[in-house]
Amino acid sequence: MEIIKLLAYIMIPLSVVISIALMILGKIKHIKYLDPKVPLGRLFYFFGNAFSFMCCVLLINFFSYAMQSKDIIEGIKYLILGYSFGIYGFTFFFMTGMRRAYDIGFPFWGYPIFVGLILLSSFINDTIFEFLMLGMYIFLLQPGSNNN
């Protein structure tokens, strides 16, 4: 049961690392659904982020179920579900942002770096964090290359 709890503790960071590795592999191997050079409109960016948020809520939900499981089989079941929703949610979140950034005209790898800077700035100052979160609205309000 200690292994189940350890795997549950590292569920969120490992899901982020796996999703970034999948995006790098998708870019190198030109996998269709992991290609950031496909433009994405404002509406799909908004719905994609909402869908990713729901996947991450399910990830946290299955994390708590895995931590409270009494049986190994039950713990493994919740770990598999949690990792599945986590990897899919984080990959979908990053890919929608990268596609939207490419559609606006920003370099697509700038989006995960920008999200990382936003999260790191929350440790420094809450005002800077809130200001940088407003930068996320650029992706919603800025017209894409199809609207020019």
Coordinates of C-alpha atoms in Angstrom, one line a residue, residues 47-138:
F47 CA -13.8 25.0 -24.4
G48 CA -10.5 23.1 -24.5
N49 CA -9.3 24.8 -21.3
A50 CA -12.6 24.1 -19.6
F51 CA -12.4 20.4 -20.6
S52 CA -8.8 20.3 -19.3
F53 CA -9.9 21.8 -16.0
M54 CA -12.5 19.1 -15.6
C55 CA -9.9 16.4 -16.4
C56 CA -7.7 17.8 -13.7
V57 CA -10.6 17.9 -11.2
L58 CA -11.1 14.2 -11.9
L59 CA -7.3 13.7 -11.4
I60 CA -7.5 15.2 -8.0
N61 CA -10.6 13.2 -7.2
F62 CA -8.9 9.9 -8.1
F63 CA -5.8 11.0 -6.2
S64 CA -7.8 11.2 -3.0
Y65 CA -9.6 7.9 -3.8
A66 CA -6.2 6.2 -4.3
M67 CA -4.9 7.6 -1.0
Q68 CA -7.9 6.2 0.8
S69 CA -8.0 2.8 -0.8
K70 CA -7.8 -0.2 1.5
D71 CA -7.2 -2.8 -1.2
I72 CA -4.3 -3.0 -3.7
I73 CA -6.5 -3.7 -6.6
E74 CA -8.8 -0.7 -5.8
G75 CA -5.7 1.5 -5.5
I76 CA -4.3 0.4 -8.8
K77 CA -7.7 1.0 -10.4
Y78 CA -7.8 4.6 -9.1
L79 CA -4.2 5.2 -10.1
I80 CA -4.8 4.1 -13.6
L81 CA -7.9 6.3 -13.9
G82 CA -6.0 9.3 -12.2
Y83 CA -3.0 9.0 -14.5
S84 CA -5.2 8.7 -17.6
F85 CA -7.2 11.8 -16.8
G86 CA -4.0 13.6 -15.7
I87 CA -2.0 12.9 -18.8
Y88 CA -4.9 13.6 -21.1
G89 CA -5.9 16.8 -19.3
F90 CA -2.5 18.3 -19.1
T91 CA -1.6 17.3 -22.7
F92 CA -4.9 18.8 -23.9
F93 CA -4.4 22.0 -21.9
F94 CA -0.9 22.5 -23.2
M95 CA -1.8 21.6 -26.8
T96 CA -4.8 24.0 -26.9
G97 CA -2.6 26.8 -25.7
M98 CA 0.2 26.0 -28.0
R99 CA -2.1 25.8 -31.0
R100 CA -3.8 29.1 -30.0
A101 CA -0.4 30.7 -29.6
Y102 CA 0.6 29.6 -33.0
D103 CA -2.7 30.9 -34.4
I104 CA -2.0 34.3 -32.9
G105 CA 1.6 34.5 -34.1
F106 CA 3.5 33.7 -30.9
P107 CA 6.1 30.8 -30.9
F108 CA 4.1 27.8 -29.8
W109 CA 6.7 26.6 -27.2
G110 CA 6.3 30.0 -25.5
Y111 CA 3.0 28.9 -24.0
P112 CA 4.2 26.2 -21.6
I113 CA 7.1 28.4 -20.6
F114 CA 4.6 31.3 -19.9
V115 CA 2.4 29.0 -17.8
G116 CA 5.5 27.8 -15.9
L117 CA 6.5 31.4 -15.2
I118 CA 3.0 32.2 -14.0
L119 CA 3.1 29.3 -11.6
L120 CA 6.5 30.2 -10.3
S121 CA 5.6 33.8 -9.9
S122 CA 2.9 32.8 -7.4
F123 CA 5.7 31.9 -5.0
I124 CA 7.2 35.4 -5.3
N125 CA 4.3 37.8 -5.2
D126 CA 0.6 37.4 -5.6
T127 CA 0.2 40.7 -7.4
I128 CA 2.6 39.6 -10.1
F129 CA 0.8 36.3 -10.3
E130 CA -2.5 38.0 -10.9
F131 CA -1.1 40.3 -13.4
L132 CA 0.4 37.5 -15.4
M133 CA -2.8 35.6 -15.2
L134 CA -4.4 38.5 -17.1
G135 CA -2.0 37.6 -19.9
M136 CA -3.9 34.4 -20.5
Y137 CA -6.8 36.6 -21.7
I138 CA -4.6 37.6 -24.7

